[in-house]
């Protein structure tokens, strides 16, 4: 057995909720530079950055950022990113099994339809609650920190206040529709794919319920999610980063991208998206499975101490 053994009792909803948020934060700490590179590649081609530094590829983007803006630029928006994961992943991942049981009326075996409904439900709920943290994260990652350039925002709290003051409270929920769409797709693809791959591996006794099984399942989930979600992710990033008036709506943003840059614009940053989503899924799911087991193992000790 690699890693902690599965607990004798199923993890409680509270354990899943806290474990998902903590695991997502760990994954963000590891993969945040890839996410920053993805955002920079996705917004490349917009009018306001047409004359800016050109980024080429994942490694090229990371190297360029380090050379021109310093290593700290790779983690710009990290605080908002961690805030996002604690509120976002806790709901969309931590409550997924609870939602799945709700749609199956408590049955042990869930069909594909129940899984998809559960993914859409928790993904949508998470976006509605955590959208402001996502807006601030994206804007920090997109802003240039070149010497002499005035940063758009100086701090996380200041960013929340500035957006609310300049664009109204609605500005903090900018891009909610494309983000709900994206996360419904991401959540369904990510969690349902992980669920199915893991169950198939265990059903056919290819691996036991341990780290290699979780690693393989997470890798497949990351690949499938990237292919399905990249177009919506690019539109979401462009729209949330845009100043007031640049796009009339998320659909107008998508149409502008299509007419000005062609269909390939929807897959800008696809490689870093895959590297980020793939590695993020691996770190998150492996950490999540181990954290759930560790927390369940610690429960008797905590109960006795109480």
Tab-separated table of C-alpha atoms in Angstrom:
chain	number	residue	atom	x	y	z
A	1	UNK	CA	0.000	0.000	0.000
A	2	UNK	CA	1.413	3.386	-1.056
A	3	UNK	CA	0.307	6.256	1.215
A	4	UNK	CA	-2.235	6.102	4.021
A	5	UNK	CA	-4.689	3.208	4.117
A	6	UNK	CA	-8.371	3.862	3.318
A	7	UNK	CA	-10.368	4.600	6.496
A	8	UNK	CA	-12.798	2.014	7.843
A	9	UNK	CA	-15.581	4.621	7.801
A	10	UNK	CA	-16.477	6.847	4.848
A	11	UNK	CA	-15.204	10.461	5.127
A	12	UNK	CA	-17.827	12.866	6.453
A	13	UNK	CA	-19.042	15.865	4.383
A	14	UNK	CA	-17.095	18.163	6.715
A	15	UNK	CA	-13.865	16.224	6.131
A	16	UNK	CA	-14.413	16.341	2.367
A	17	UNK	CA	-15.208	20.076	2.474
A	18	UNK	CA	-12.068	21.016	4.436
A	19	UNK	CA	-9.894	18.465	2.674
A	20	UNK	CA	-10.862	19.716	-0.787
A	21	UNK	CA	-10.062	23.339	0.076
A	22	UNK	CA	-6.706	22.446	1.631
A	23	UNK	CA	-5.742	20.116	-1.233
A	24	UNK	CA	-6.656	22.776	-3.820
A	25	UNK	CA	-4.461	25.320	-2.025
A	26	UNK	CA	-1.538	22.882	-2.090
A	27	UNK	CA	-2.113	22.334	-5.819
A	28	UNK	CA	-2.237	26.093	-6.448
A	29	UNK	CA	1.042	26.661	-4.596
A	30	UNK	CA	2.731	24.089	-6.838
A	31	UNK	CA	1.191	25.065	-10.193
A	32	UNK	CA	0.539	28.820	-9.920
A	33	UNK	CA	3.382	29.860	-12.305
A	34	UNK	CA	1.803	27.687	-15.005
A	35	UNK	CA	-1.551	29.363	-14.398
A	36	UNK	CA	0.039	32.813	-14.694
A	37	UNK	CA	1.701	31.803	-17.969
A	38	UNK	CA	-1.657	30.525	-19.228
A	39	UNK	CA	-3.386	33.831	-18.448
A	40	UNK	CA	-0.662	35.884	-20.185
A	41	UNK	CA	-0.898	33.690	-23.282
A	42	UNK	CA	-4.693	33.851	-23.287
A	43	UNK	CA	-4.873	37.662	-23.221
A	44	UNK	CA	-2.133	37.997	-25.827
A	45	UNK	CA	-3.669	39.429	-28.981
A	46	UNK	CA	-5.974	41.924	-27.279
A	47	UNK	CA	-5.767	45.471	-28.608
A	48	UNK	CA	-4.449	47.022	-25.415
A	49	UNK	CA	-1.492	44.635	-25.269
A	50	UNK	CA	-0.777	44.430	-28.992
A	51	UNK	CA	2.542	46.268	-28.641
A	52	UNK	CA	3.562	44.575	-25.398
A	53	UNK	CA	6.147	41.843	-24.943
A	54	UNK	CA	5.281	38.750	-26.952
A	55	UNK	CA	5.106	35.446	-25.150
A	56	UNK	CA	6.040	32.204	-26.898
A	57	UNK	CA	5.154	28.894	-25.298
A	58	UNK	CA	4.924	27.921	-21.674
A	59	UNK	CA	8.619	27.869	-20.828
A	60	UNK	CA	9.229	30.983	-22.941
A	61	UNK	CA	6.474	32.859	-21.126
A	62	UNK	CA	7.792	31.879	-17.702
A	63	UNK	CA	11.391	32.814	-18.654
A	64	UNK	CA	10.239	36.137	-20.140
A	65	UNK	CA	8.241	36.973	-17.021
A	66	UNK	CA	11.197	36.200	-14.758
A	67	UNK	CA	13.585	38.271	-16.907
A	68	UNK	CA	11.325	41.283	-17.418
A	69	UNK	CA	9.234	41.389	-14.232
A	70	UNK	CA	11.111	39.249	-11.742
A	71	UNK	CA	10.351	35.812	-10.220
A	72	UNK	CA	7.606	37.245	-7.979
A	73	UNK	CA	5.494	37.994	-11.074
A	74	UNK	CA	4.867	34.257	-11.448
A	75	UNK	CA	2.952	34.340	-8.154
A	76	UNK	CA	1.102	37.607	-8.712
A	77	UNK	CA	-2.445	37.117	-7.429
A	78	UNK	CA	-1.528	34.108	-5.271
A	79	UNK	CA	-3.364	35.432	-2.196
A	80	UNK	CA	-6.575	35.851	-4.180
A	81	UNK	CA	-5.914	32.442	-5.729
A	82	UNK	CA	-5.712	30.768	-2.314
A	83	UNK	CA	-8.819	32.641	-1.172
A	84	UNK	CA	-10.519	31.366	-4.303
A	85	UNK	CA	-9.564	27.753	-3.692
A	86	UNK	CA	-10.630	27.721	-0.039
A	87	UNK	CA	-14.092	28.985	-0.970
A	88	UNK	CA	-14.319	27.488	-4.455
A	89	UNK	CA	-12.797	24.001	-4.318
A	90	UNK	CA	-14.345	23.293	-0.916
A	91	UNK	CA	-17.773	23.638	-2.516
A	92	UNK	CA	-17.316	22.219	-6.016
A	93	UNK	CA	-15.179	19.238	-4.969
A	94	UNK	CA	-15.923	18.823	-1.278
A	95	UNK	CA	-19.712	18.799	-1.733
A	96	UNK	CA	-19.703	16.759	-4.963
A	97	UNK	CA	-20.353	13.419	-3.263
A	98	UNK	CA	-23.129	14.966	-1.151
A	99	UNK	CA	-24.808	16.362	-4.288
A	100	UNK	CA	-24.359	13.013	-6.033
A	101	UNK	CA	-26.117	11.212	-3.168
A	102	UNK	CA	-28.909	13.770	-3.316
A	103	UNK	CA	-29.543	13.084	-7.014
A	104	UNK	CA	-29.409	9.300	-6.498
A	105	UNK	CA	-31.617	9.404	-3.384
A	106	UNK	CA	-28.813	7.915	-1.309
A	107	UNK	CA	-28.038	4.959	-3.603
A	108	UNK	CA	-24.465	3.670	-3.534
A	109	UNK	CA	-24.154	3.454	-7.324
A	110	UNK	CA	-24.531	6.701	-9.282
A	111	UNK	CA	-25.276	6.868	-13.000
A	112	UNK	CA	-23.562	9.240	-15.413
A	113	UNK	CA	-26.572	11.584	-15.335
A	114	UNK	CA	-26.455	11.943	-11.544
A	115	UNK	CA	-22.722	12.590	-11.656
A	116	UNK	CA	-23.118	15.302	-14.292
A	117	UNK	CA	-25.950	16.952	-12.363
A	118	UNK	CA	-23.867	16.895	-9.177
A	119	UNK	CA	-20.886	18.433	-10.975
A	120	UNK	CA	-23.022	21.193	-12.504
A	121	UNK	CA	-24.688	21.943	-9.175
A	122	UNK	CA	-21.558	22.269	-7.047
A	123	UNK	CA	-19.641	24.002	-9.848
A	124	UNK	CA	-22.370	26.628	-10.261
A	125	UNK	CA	-22.705	27.190	-6.512
A	126	UNK	CA	-18.963	27.651	-6.164
A	127	UNK	CA	-18.784	30.287	-8.904
A	128	UNK	CA	-21.644	32.357	-7.480
A	129	UNK	CA	-19.895	32.506	-4.099
A	130	UNK	CA	-16.228	32.725	-5.123
A	131	UNK	CA	-16.394	34.824	-8.331
A	132	UNK	CA	-14.861	38.012	-6.804
A	133	UNK	CA	-11.729	36.094	-5.812
A	134	UNK	CA	-11.397	34.763	-9.369
A	135	UNK	CA	-11.769	38.249	-10.906
A	136	UNK	CA	-9.033	39.659	-8.649
A	137	UNK	CA	-6.728	36.673	-9.261
A	138	UNK	CA	-6.997	36.967	-13.053
A	139	UNK	CA	-6.408	40.720	-13.026
A	140	UNK	CA	-3.309	40.382	-10.863
A	141	UNK	CA	-1.925	37.687	-13.152
A	142	UNK	CA	-2.657	39.775	-16.247
A	143	UNK	CA	-1.196	43.073	-15.038
A	144	UNK	CA	2.334	43.901	-16.081
A	145	UNK	CA	4.956	44.553	-13.419
A	146	UNK	CA	7.525	46.003	-15.804
A	147	UNK	CA	9.872	48.648	-14.389
A	148	UNK	CA	8.262	52.053	-14.728
A	149	UNK	CA	4.791	50.661	-15.446
A	150	UNK	CA	2.104	51.657	-12.989
A	151	UNK	CA	0.451	48.517	-11.630
A	152	UNK	CA	-3.295	48.278	-11.973
A	153	UNK	CA	-3.635	47.123	-8.350
A	154	UNK	CA	-1.202	47.323	-5.440
A	155	UNK	CA	-2.743	44.743	-3.129
A	156	UNK	CA	-5.509	42.163	-2.870
A	157	UNK	CA	-7.764	44.156	-0.543
A	158	UNK	CA	-7.161	47.318	-2.580
A	159	UNK	CA	-8.144	45.424	-5.727
A	160	UNK	CA	-11.494	44.378	-4.240
A	161	UNK	CA	-12.179	47.961	-3.124
A	162	UNK	CA	-11.020	49.498	-6.415
A	163	UNK	CA	-13.138	47.203	-8.588
A	164	UNK	CA	-16.214	47.805	-6.425
A	165	UNK	CA	-15.664	51.578	-6.485
A	166	UNK	CA	-14.944	51.902	-10.220
A	167	UNK	CA	-17.234	49.230	-11.643
A	168	UNK	CA	-19.766	48.741	-8.879
A	169	UNK	CA	-20.393	45.570	-6.933
A	170	UNK	CA	-21.344	43.932	-10.240
A	171	UNK	CA	-17.731	44.363	-11.328
A	172	UNK	CA	-16.666	41.803	-8.724
A	173	UNK	CA	-19.007	39.297	-10.352
A	174	UNK	CA	-17.897	40.182	-13.901
A	175	UNK	CA	-17.751	37.138	-16.122
A	176	UNK	CA	-19.999	35.061	-13.865
A	177	UNK	CA	-21.940	33.596	-16.804
A	178	UNK	CA	-18.901	32.337	-18.746
A	179	UNK	CA	-17.342	31.221	-15.476
A	180	UNK	CA	-20.465	29.261	-14.511
A	181	UNK	CA	-20.399	27.701	-17.991
A	182	UNK	CA	-16.694	26.952	-17.740
A	183	UNK	CA	-16.887	25.487	-14.258
A	184	UNK	CA	-19.959	23.426	-15.016
A	185	UNK	CA	-17.935	21.920	-17.867
A	186	UNK	CA	-14.714	21.677	-15.838
A	187	UNK	CA	-16.389	20.247	-12.748
A	188	UNK	CA	-18.356	17.654	-14.690
A	189	UNK	CA	-15.410	16.609	-16.840
A	190	UNK	CA	-12.881	16.677	-14.020
A	191	UNK	CA	-14.841	14.945	-11.260
A	192	UNK	CA	-16.886	12.583	-13.417
A	193	UNK	CA	-13.806	11.497	-15.392
A	194	UNK	CA	-11.799	10.986	-12.186
A	195	UNK	CA	-14.703	9.045	-10.685
A	196	UNK	CA	-15.121	6.774	-13.713
A	197	UNK	CA	-11.401	6.111	-14.287
A	198	UNK	CA	-10.821	5.343	-10.608
A	199	UNK	CA	-13.849	3.050	-10.388
A	200	UNK	CA	-12.823	1.229	-13.586
A	201	UNK	CA	-9.281	0.673	-12.304
A	202	UNK	CA	-10.541	-0.670	-8.970
A	203	UNK	CA	-13.325	-2.743	-10.560
A	204	UNK	CA	-10.884	-4.591	-12.830
A	205	UNK	CA	-8.249	-4.902	-10.065
A	206	UNK	CA	-5.667	-3.071	-12.174
A	207	UNK	CA	-4.465	-1.185	-9.099
A	208	UNK	CA	-5.468	-0.901	-5.471
A	209	UNK	CA	-6.930	2.273	-3.952
A	210	UNK	CA	-3.562	3.972	-3.478
A	211	UNK	CA	-1.333	6.738	-4.878
A	212	UNK	CA	-0.653	5.191	-8.341
A	213	UNK	CA	-4.398	4.749	-8.862
A	214	UNK	CA	-5.102	8.349	-7.822
A	215	UNK	CA	-2.227	9.625	-9.981
A	216	UNK	CA	-3.443	7.834	-13.107
A	217	UNK	CA	-7.075	8.859	-12.566
A	218	UNK	CA	-6.110	12.502	-12.018
A	219	UNK	CA	-3.921	12.549	-15.142
A	220	UNK	CA	-6.799	11.331	-17.300
A	221	UNK	CA	-9.162	13.854	-15.706
A	222	UNK	CA	-6.736	16.721	-16.364
A	223	UNK	CA	-6.314	15.825	-20.044
A	224	UNK	CA	-10.042	15.471	-20.732
A	225	UNK	CA	-10.841	18.687	-18.873
A	226	UNK	CA	-8.287	20.715	-20.831
A	227	UNK	CA	-9.627	19.606	-24.212
A	228	UNK	CA	-13.241	20.331	-23.302
A	229	UNK	CA	-12.852	23.523	-21.265
A	230	UNK	CA	-10.098	25.531	-23.013
A	231	UNK	CA	-12.356	27.632	-25.326
A	232	UNK	CA	-14.626	28.754	-22.490
A	233	UNK	CA	-11.608	29.340	-20.242
A	234	UNK	CA	-10.011	31.723	-22.763
A	235	UNK	CA	-13.244	33.737	-23.134
A	236	UNK	CA	-13.642	33.858	-19.350
A	237	UNK	CA	-10.097	35.153	-18.858
A	238	UNK	CA	-10.360	37.786	-21.607
A	239	UNK	CA	-13.729	39.049	-20.399
A	240	UNK	CA	-12.855	39.212	-16.692
A	241	UNK	CA	-9.584	41.034	-17.437
A	242	UNK	CA	-11.171	43.577	-19.824
A	243	UNK	CA	-11.774	47.213	-18.807
A	244	UNK	CA	-15.372	48.497	-18.768
A	245	UNK	CA	-16.808	48.885	-22.267
A	246	UNK	CA	-14.303	46.775	-24.191
A	247	UNK	CA	-16.782	43.936	-24.625
A	248	UNK	CA	-20.566	44.161	-24.455
A	249	UNK	CA	-20.856	40.648	-23.043
A	250	UNK	CA	-19.059	37.331	-22.835
A	251	UNK	CA	-20.668	36.313	-26.144
A	252	UNK	CA	-19.454	39.562	-27.732
A	253	UNK	CA	-15.972	38.789	-26.396
A	254	UNK	CA	-16.096	35.335	-28.007
A	255	UNK	CA	-17.342	36.786	-31.317
A	256	UNK	CA	-14.614	39.466	-31.301
A	257	UNK	CA	-11.970	36.808	-30.731
A	258	UNK	CA	-13.354	34.681	-33.566
A	259	UNK	CA	-13.540	37.515	-36.106
A	260	UNK	CA	-10.226	39.173	-35.232
A	261	UNK	CA	-8.005	36.232	-34.376
A	262	UNK	CA	-9.731	33.169	-35.807
A	263	UNK	CA	-10.806	29.862	-34.195
A	264	UNK	CA	-7.303	29.113	-32.902
A	265	UNK	CA	-7.666	32.018	-30.448
A	266	UNK	CA	-9.944	29.804	-28.349
A	267	UNK	CA	-7.035	27.454	-27.715
A	268	UNK	CA	-4.459	30.086	-26.827
A	269	UNK	CA	-2.577	28.904	-23.775
A	270	UNK	CA	-3.800	25.346	-24.378
A	271	UNK	CA	-0.416	23.770	-23.581
A	272	UNK	CA	0.013	25.614	-20.269
A	273	UNK	CA	-3.653	24.890	-19.583
A	274	UNK	CA	-2.941	21.178	-19.956
A	275	UNK	CA	0.289	21.362	-17.975
A	276	UNK	CA	-1.466	23.363	-15.294
A	277	UNK	CA	-4.718	21.369	-15.191
A	278	UNK	CA	-2.903	18.060	-15.470
A	279	UNK	CA	-0.396	18.813	-12.736
A	280	UNK	CA	-3.060	20.624	-10.663
A	281	UNK	CA	-5.373	17.615	-10.847
A	282	UNK	CA	-2.578	15.232	-9.877
A	283	UNK	CA	-1.452	17.282	-6.876
A	284	UNK	CA	-5.017	18.113	-5.817
A	285	UNK	CA	-6.562	14.639	-6.060
A	286	UNK	CA	-3.550	12.871	-4.531
A	287	UNK	CA	-3.466	15.416	-1.688
A	288	UNK	CA	-7.249	15.270	-1.302
A	289	UNK	CA	-7.323	11.489	-0.965
A	290	UNK	CA	-4.486	11.527	1.574
A	291	UNK	CA	-5.913	14.460	3.559
A	292	UNK	CA	-9.299	12.747	3.841
A	293	UNK	CA	-7.615	9.623	5.193
A	294	UNK	CA	-5.389	11.595	7.568
A	295	UNK	CA	-8.332	13.593	8.917
A	296	UNK	CA	-10.450	10.466	9.394
A	297	UNK	CA	-7.517	8.733	11.104
A	298	UNK	CA	-7.129	11.705	13.464
A	299	UNK	CA	-10.834	11.827	14.381
A	300	UNK	CA	-10.691	9.134	17.104
A	301	UNK	CA	-7.740	10.933	18.718
A	302	UNK	CA	-9.576	14.248	18.602
A	303	UNK	CA	-12.765	12.650	20.002
A	304	UNK	CA	-10.844	11.021	22.867
A	305	UNK	CA	-9.047	14.271	23.691
A	306	UNK	CA	-12.369	16.089	23.779
